[in-house]
GROMACS .gro file of C-alpha atoms in nm:
model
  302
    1UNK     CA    1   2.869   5.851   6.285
    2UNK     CA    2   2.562   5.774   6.021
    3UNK     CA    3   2.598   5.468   5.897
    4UNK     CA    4   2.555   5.421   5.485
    5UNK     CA    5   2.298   5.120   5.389
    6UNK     CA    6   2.500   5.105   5.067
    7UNK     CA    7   2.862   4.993   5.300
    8UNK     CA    8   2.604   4.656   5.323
    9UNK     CA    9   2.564   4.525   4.988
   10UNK     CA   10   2.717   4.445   4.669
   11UNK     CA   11   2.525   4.554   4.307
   12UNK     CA   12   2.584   4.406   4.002
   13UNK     CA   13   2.652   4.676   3.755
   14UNK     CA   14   2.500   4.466   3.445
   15UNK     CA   15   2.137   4.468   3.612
   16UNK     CA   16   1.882   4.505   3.294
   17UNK     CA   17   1.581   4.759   3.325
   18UNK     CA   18   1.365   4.598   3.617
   19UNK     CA   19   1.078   4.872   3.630
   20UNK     CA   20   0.784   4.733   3.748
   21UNK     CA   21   0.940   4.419   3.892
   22UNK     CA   22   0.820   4.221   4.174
   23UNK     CA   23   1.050   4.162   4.498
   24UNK     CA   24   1.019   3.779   4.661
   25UNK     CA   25   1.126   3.757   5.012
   26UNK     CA   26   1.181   3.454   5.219
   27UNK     CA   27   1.471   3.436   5.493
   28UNK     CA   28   1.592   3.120   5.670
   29UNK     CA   29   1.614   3.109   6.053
   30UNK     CA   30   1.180   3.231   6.104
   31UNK     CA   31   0.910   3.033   6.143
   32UNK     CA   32   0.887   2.829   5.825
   33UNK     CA   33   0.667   2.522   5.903
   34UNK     CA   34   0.632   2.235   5.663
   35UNK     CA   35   0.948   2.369   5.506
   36UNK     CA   36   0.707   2.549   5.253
   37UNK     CA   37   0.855   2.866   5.185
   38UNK     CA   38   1.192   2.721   5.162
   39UNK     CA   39   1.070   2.480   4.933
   40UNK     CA   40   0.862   2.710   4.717
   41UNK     CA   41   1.231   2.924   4.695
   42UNK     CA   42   1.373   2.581   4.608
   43UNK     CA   43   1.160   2.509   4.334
   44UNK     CA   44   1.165   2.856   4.164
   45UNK     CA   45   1.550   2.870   4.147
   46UNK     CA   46   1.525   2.522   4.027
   47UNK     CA   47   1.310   2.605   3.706
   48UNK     CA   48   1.377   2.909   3.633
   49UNK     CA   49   1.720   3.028   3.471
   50UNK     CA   50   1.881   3.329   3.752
   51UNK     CA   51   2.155   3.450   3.877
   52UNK     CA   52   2.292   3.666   4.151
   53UNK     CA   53   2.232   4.046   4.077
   54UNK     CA   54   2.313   4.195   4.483
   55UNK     CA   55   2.522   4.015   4.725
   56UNK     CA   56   2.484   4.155   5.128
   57UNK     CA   57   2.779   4.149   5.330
   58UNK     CA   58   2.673   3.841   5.559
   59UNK     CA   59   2.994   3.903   5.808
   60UNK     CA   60   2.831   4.209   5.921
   61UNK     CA   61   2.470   4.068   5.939
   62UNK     CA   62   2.510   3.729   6.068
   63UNK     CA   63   2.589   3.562   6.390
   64UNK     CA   64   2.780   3.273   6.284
   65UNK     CA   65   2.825   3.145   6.692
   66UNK     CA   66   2.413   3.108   6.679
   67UNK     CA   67   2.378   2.921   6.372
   68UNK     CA   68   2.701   2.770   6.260
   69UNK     CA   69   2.792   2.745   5.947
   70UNK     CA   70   2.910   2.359   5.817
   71UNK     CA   71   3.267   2.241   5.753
   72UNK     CA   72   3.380   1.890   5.610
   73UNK     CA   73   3.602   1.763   5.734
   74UNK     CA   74   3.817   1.426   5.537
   75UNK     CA   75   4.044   1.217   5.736
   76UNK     CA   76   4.279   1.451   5.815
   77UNK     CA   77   4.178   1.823   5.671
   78UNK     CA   78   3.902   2.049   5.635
   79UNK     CA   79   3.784   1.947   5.283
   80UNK     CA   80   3.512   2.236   5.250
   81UNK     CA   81   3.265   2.505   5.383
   82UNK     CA   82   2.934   2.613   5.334
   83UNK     CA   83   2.954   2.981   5.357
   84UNK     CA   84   2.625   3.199   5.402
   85UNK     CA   85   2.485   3.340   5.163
   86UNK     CA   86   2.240   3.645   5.186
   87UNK     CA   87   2.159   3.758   4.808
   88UNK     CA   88   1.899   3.851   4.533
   89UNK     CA   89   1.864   3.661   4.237
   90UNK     CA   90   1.717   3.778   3.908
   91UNK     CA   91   1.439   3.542   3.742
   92UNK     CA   92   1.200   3.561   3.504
   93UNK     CA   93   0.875   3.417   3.441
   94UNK     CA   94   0.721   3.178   3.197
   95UNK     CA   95   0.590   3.511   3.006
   96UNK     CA   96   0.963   3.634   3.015
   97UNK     CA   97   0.839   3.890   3.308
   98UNK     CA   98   1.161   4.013   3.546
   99UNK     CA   99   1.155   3.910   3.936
  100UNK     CA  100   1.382   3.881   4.201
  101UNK     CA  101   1.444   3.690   4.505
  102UNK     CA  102   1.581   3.814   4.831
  103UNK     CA  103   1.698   3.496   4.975
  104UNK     CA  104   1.956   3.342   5.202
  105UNK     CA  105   1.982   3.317   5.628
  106UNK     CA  106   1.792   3.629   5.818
  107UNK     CA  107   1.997   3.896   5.936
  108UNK     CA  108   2.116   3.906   6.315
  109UNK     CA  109   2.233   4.221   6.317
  110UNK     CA  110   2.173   4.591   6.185
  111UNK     CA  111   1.801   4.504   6.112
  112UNK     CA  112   1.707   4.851   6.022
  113UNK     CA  113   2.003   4.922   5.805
  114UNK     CA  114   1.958   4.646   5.608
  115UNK     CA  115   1.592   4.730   5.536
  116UNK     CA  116   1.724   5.074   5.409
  117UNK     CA  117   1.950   4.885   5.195
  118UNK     CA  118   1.693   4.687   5.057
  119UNK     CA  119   1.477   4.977   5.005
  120UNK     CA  120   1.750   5.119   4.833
  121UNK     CA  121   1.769   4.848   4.605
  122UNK     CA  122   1.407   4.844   4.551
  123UNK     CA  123   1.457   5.194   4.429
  124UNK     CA  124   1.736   5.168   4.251
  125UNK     CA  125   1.561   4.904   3.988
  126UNK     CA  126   1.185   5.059   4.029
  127UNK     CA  127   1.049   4.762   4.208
  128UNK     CA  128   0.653   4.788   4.274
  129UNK     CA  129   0.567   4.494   4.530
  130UNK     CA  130   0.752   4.336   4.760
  131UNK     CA  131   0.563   3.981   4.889
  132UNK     CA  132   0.714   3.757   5.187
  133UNK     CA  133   0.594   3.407   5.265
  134UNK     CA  134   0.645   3.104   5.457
  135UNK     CA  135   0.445   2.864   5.675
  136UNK     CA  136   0.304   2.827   6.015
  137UNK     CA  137   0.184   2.547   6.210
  138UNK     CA  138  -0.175   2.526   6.229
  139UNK     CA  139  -0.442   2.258   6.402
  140UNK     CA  140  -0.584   2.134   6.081
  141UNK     CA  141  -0.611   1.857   5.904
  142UNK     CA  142  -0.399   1.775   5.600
  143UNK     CA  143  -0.697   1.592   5.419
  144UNK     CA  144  -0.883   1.915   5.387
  145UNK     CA  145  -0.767   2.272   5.214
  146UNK     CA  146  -0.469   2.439   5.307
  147UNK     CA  147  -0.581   2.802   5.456
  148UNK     CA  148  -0.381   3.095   5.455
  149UNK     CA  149  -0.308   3.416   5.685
  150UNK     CA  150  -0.244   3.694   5.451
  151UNK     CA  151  -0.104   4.056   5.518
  152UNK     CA  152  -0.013   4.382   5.350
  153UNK     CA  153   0.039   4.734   5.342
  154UNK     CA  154  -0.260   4.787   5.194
  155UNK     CA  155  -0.579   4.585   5.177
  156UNK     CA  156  -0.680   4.615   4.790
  157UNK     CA  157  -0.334   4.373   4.761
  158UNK     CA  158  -0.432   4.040   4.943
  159UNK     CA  159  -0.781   4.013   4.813
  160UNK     CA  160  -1.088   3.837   5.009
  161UNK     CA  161  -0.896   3.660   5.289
  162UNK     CA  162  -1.011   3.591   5.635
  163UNK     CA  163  -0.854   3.842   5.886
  164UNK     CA  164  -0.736   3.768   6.235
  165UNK     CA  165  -1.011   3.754   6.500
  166UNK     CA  166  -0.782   3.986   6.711
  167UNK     CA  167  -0.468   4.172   6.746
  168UNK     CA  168  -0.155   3.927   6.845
  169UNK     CA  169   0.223   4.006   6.962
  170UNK     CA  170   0.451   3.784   6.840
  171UNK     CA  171   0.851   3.794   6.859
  172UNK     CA  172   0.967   3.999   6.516
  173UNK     CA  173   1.062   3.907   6.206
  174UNK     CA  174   1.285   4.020   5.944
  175UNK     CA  175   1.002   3.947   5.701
  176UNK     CA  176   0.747   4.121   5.891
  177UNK     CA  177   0.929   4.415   5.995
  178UNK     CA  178   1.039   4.493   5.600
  179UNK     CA  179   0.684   4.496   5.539
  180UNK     CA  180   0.614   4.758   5.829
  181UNK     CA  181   0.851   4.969   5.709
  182UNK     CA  182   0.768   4.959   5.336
  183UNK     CA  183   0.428   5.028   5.440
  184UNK     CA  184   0.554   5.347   5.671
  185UNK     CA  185   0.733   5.455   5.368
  186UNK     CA  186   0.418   5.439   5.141
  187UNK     CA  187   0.479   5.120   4.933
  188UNK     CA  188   0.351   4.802   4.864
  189UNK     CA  189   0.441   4.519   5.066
  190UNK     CA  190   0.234   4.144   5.109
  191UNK     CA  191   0.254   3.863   5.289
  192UNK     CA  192   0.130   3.524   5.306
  193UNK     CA  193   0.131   3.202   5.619
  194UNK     CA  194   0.012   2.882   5.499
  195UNK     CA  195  -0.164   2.692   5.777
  196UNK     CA  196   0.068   2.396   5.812
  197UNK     CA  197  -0.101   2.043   5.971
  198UNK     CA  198   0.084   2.077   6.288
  199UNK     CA  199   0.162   1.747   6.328
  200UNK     CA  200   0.384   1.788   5.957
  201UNK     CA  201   0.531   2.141   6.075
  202UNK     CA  202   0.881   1.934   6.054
  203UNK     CA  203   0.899   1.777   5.772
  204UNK     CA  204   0.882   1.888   5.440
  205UNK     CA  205   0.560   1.926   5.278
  206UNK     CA  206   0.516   2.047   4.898
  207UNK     CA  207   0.125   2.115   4.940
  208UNK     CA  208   0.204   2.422   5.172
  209UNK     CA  209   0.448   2.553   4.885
  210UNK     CA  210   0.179   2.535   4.611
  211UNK     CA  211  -0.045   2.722   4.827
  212UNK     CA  212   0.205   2.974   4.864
  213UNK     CA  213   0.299   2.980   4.475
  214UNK     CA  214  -0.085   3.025   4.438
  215UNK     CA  215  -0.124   3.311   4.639
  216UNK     CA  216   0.210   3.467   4.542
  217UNK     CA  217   0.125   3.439   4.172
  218UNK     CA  218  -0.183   3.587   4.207
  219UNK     CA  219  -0.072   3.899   4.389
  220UNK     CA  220   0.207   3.935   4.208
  221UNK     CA  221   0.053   3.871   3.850
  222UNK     CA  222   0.388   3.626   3.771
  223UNK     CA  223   0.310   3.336   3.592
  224UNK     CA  224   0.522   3.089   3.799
  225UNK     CA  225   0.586   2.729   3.656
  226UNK     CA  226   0.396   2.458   3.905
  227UNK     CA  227   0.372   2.103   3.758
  228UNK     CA  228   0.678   1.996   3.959
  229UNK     CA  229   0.572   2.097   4.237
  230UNK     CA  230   0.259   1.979   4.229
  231UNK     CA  231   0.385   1.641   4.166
  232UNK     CA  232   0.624   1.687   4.442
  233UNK     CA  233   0.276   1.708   4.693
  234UNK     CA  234   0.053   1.457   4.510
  235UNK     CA  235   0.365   1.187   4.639
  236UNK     CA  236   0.379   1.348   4.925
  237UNK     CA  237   0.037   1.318   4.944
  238UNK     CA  238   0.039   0.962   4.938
  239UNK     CA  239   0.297   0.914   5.133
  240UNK     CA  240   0.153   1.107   5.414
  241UNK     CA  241  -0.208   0.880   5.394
  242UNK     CA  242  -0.005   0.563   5.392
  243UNK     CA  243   0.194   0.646   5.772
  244UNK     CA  244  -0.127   0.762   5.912
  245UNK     CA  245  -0.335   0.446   5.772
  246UNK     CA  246  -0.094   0.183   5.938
  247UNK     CA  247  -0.136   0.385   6.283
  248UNK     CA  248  -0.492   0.363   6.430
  249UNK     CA  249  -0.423   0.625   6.669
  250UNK     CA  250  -0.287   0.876   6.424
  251UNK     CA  251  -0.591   0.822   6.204
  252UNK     CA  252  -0.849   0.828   6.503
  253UNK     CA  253  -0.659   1.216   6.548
  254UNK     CA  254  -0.666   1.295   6.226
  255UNK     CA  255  -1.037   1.198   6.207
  256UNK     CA  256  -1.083   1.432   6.513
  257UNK     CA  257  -0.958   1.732   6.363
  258UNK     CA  258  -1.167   1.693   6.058
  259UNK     CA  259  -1.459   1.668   6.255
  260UNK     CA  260  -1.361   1.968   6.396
  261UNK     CA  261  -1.259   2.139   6.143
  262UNK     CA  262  -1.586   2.072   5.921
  263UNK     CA  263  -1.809   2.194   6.213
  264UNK     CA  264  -1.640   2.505   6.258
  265UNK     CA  265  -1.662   2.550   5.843
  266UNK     CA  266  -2.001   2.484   5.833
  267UNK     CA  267  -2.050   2.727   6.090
  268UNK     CA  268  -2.233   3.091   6.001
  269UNK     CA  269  -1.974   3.362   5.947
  270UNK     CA  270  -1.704   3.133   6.077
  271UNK     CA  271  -1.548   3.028   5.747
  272UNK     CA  272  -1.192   2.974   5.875
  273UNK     CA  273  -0.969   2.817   6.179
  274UNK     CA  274  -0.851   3.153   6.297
  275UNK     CA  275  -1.105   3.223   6.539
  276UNK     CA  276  -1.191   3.098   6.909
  277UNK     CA  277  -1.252   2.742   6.784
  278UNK     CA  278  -0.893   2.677   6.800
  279UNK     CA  279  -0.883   2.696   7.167
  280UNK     CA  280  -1.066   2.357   7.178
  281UNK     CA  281  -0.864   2.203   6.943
  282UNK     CA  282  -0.611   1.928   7.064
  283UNK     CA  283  -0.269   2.073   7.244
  284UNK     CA  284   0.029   1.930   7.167
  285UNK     CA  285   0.103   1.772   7.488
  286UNK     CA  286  -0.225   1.618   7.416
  287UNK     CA  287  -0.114   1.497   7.033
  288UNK     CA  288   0.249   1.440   7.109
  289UNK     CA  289   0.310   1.100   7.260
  290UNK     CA  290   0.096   0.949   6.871
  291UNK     CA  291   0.273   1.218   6.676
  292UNK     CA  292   0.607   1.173   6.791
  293UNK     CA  293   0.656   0.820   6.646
  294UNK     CA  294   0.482   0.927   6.339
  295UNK     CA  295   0.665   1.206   6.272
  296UNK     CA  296   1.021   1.023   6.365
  297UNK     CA  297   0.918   0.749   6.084
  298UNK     CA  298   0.860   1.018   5.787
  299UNK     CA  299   1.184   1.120   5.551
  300UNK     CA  300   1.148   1.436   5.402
  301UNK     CA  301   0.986   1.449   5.067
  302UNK     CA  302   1.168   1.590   4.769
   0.00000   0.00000   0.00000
């Protein structure tokens, strides 16, 4: 028996004309290092005035035994729970332009259904660009410019970027496999990865989310408020130069991957990381027994 995409979600009925509008897409439970994509969702719903304009039923797409959901418990009840939340949000920008955000914990089940639901939605309100992002764990240093891995349906959308040295199979994504099937279906999907220092891929780090706002805004065309954010990563910043200055061996690492990092930039026609170089950079066996008491000293930074 077919299955209707439309049995999956809930629509507000008092959406306004979104013709035009831009589709952000960022899903918990995928490769998110630094916390950047989360916090760049963070920030966004933070500024901006939204609320919720399609609501996915998350019994039917999520595995709560895999991830469980949290429950308070006080003294001698259950005081509250967190329930999941899988949803877009309507936003608009400092110009007043519509967006939306497809946010919440990525689906476990019915993967291809709920891309035709989303599709559906994305032709129900005339939306012309879907764009993804998060970050990924990278050897590089955090003292020099973030890079970024971007990806589309179609090249004219992500601009000069440096592309892969060579093809790669990784496990799937919701993310990425929305943006396959957009661009199967003829529309325009992007996607961006900002390189994460590898030795911050678990904390939370604000200057991967400004590269990611960056990026987004400037395929998108939104003009996306930043100043918080960018205060959020000049702390962090700091913060981040003060642990590795009381630890000698962190710094003497640190110092290695910028030499590293500066020959391979310098190089001819090697203006990136993603290339062979990063075969000879350090493993993580090789980092882990400095990085581990770094990383167990840093707090997360808001």
């Amino acid at each position: 028996m077919a299955r209707d995409p439309e049995d999956l979600v809930e629509v507000d009925s008092d959406t306004p004309d979104l013709d035009g509008s831009v589709l952000l897409v960022n899903f918990d439970g995928f490769v998110d290092a630094g916390s950047a994509g989360k916090l760049l969702v963070e920030h966004l719903l933070e500024r901006l005035d939204n609320r919720v304009v399609a609501t996915f039923d998350v019994d039917r797409l999520i595995d709560y035994r895999s991830r469980r959901p949290i429950m308070t418990f006080s003294t001698d009840h259950w005081d509250s729970y967190q329930a999941p939340t899988l949803e877009v949000r309507l936003l608009h920008d400092t110009n007043g332009a519509p967006f939306l955000i497809l946010t919440g914990p990525e689906p476990d089940h019915e993967w291809e259904l709920f891309i035709q639901a989303v599709q559906g939605l994305m032709d129900r309100w005339g939306v012309r660009l879907a764009a993804s992002f998060h970050g990924i764990p990278m050897g590089a240093p955090h003292t020099r410019a973030l890079g970024v891995t971007a990806h589309g349906t179609r090249p004219e959308l992500i601009g000069e970027h440096q592309q892969m040295p060579n093809n790669l199979q990784v496990p799937a994504s919701m993310s990425g496999l929305l943006e396959f099937r957009l661009g199967q279906a003829g529309r325009d999907a992007v996607g961006f990865a900002a390189h994460v220092p590898h030795y911050l891929a678990q904390t939370s780090y604000p200057t991967a989310a400004v590269t990611l706002l960056d990026h987004v805004a400037r395929a998108t065309g939104l003009n996306l408020p930043d100043e918080s954010l960018r205060e959020s990563a000049r702390r962090a910043a700091v913060e981040i130069d003060r642990q590795v200055n009381e630890s000698a061996e962190v710094a003497d690492v640190v110092r290695a991957l910028e030499r590293q990092y500066d020959t391979f930039a310098e190089a001819a026609g090697k203006p990136s990381l993603l290339s062979d170089v990063l075969e000879q950079m350090p493993t993580a066996d090789e980092l882990g027994d400095q990085f581990e008491q770094f990383l167990a000293e840093q707090s997360p930074n808001e």
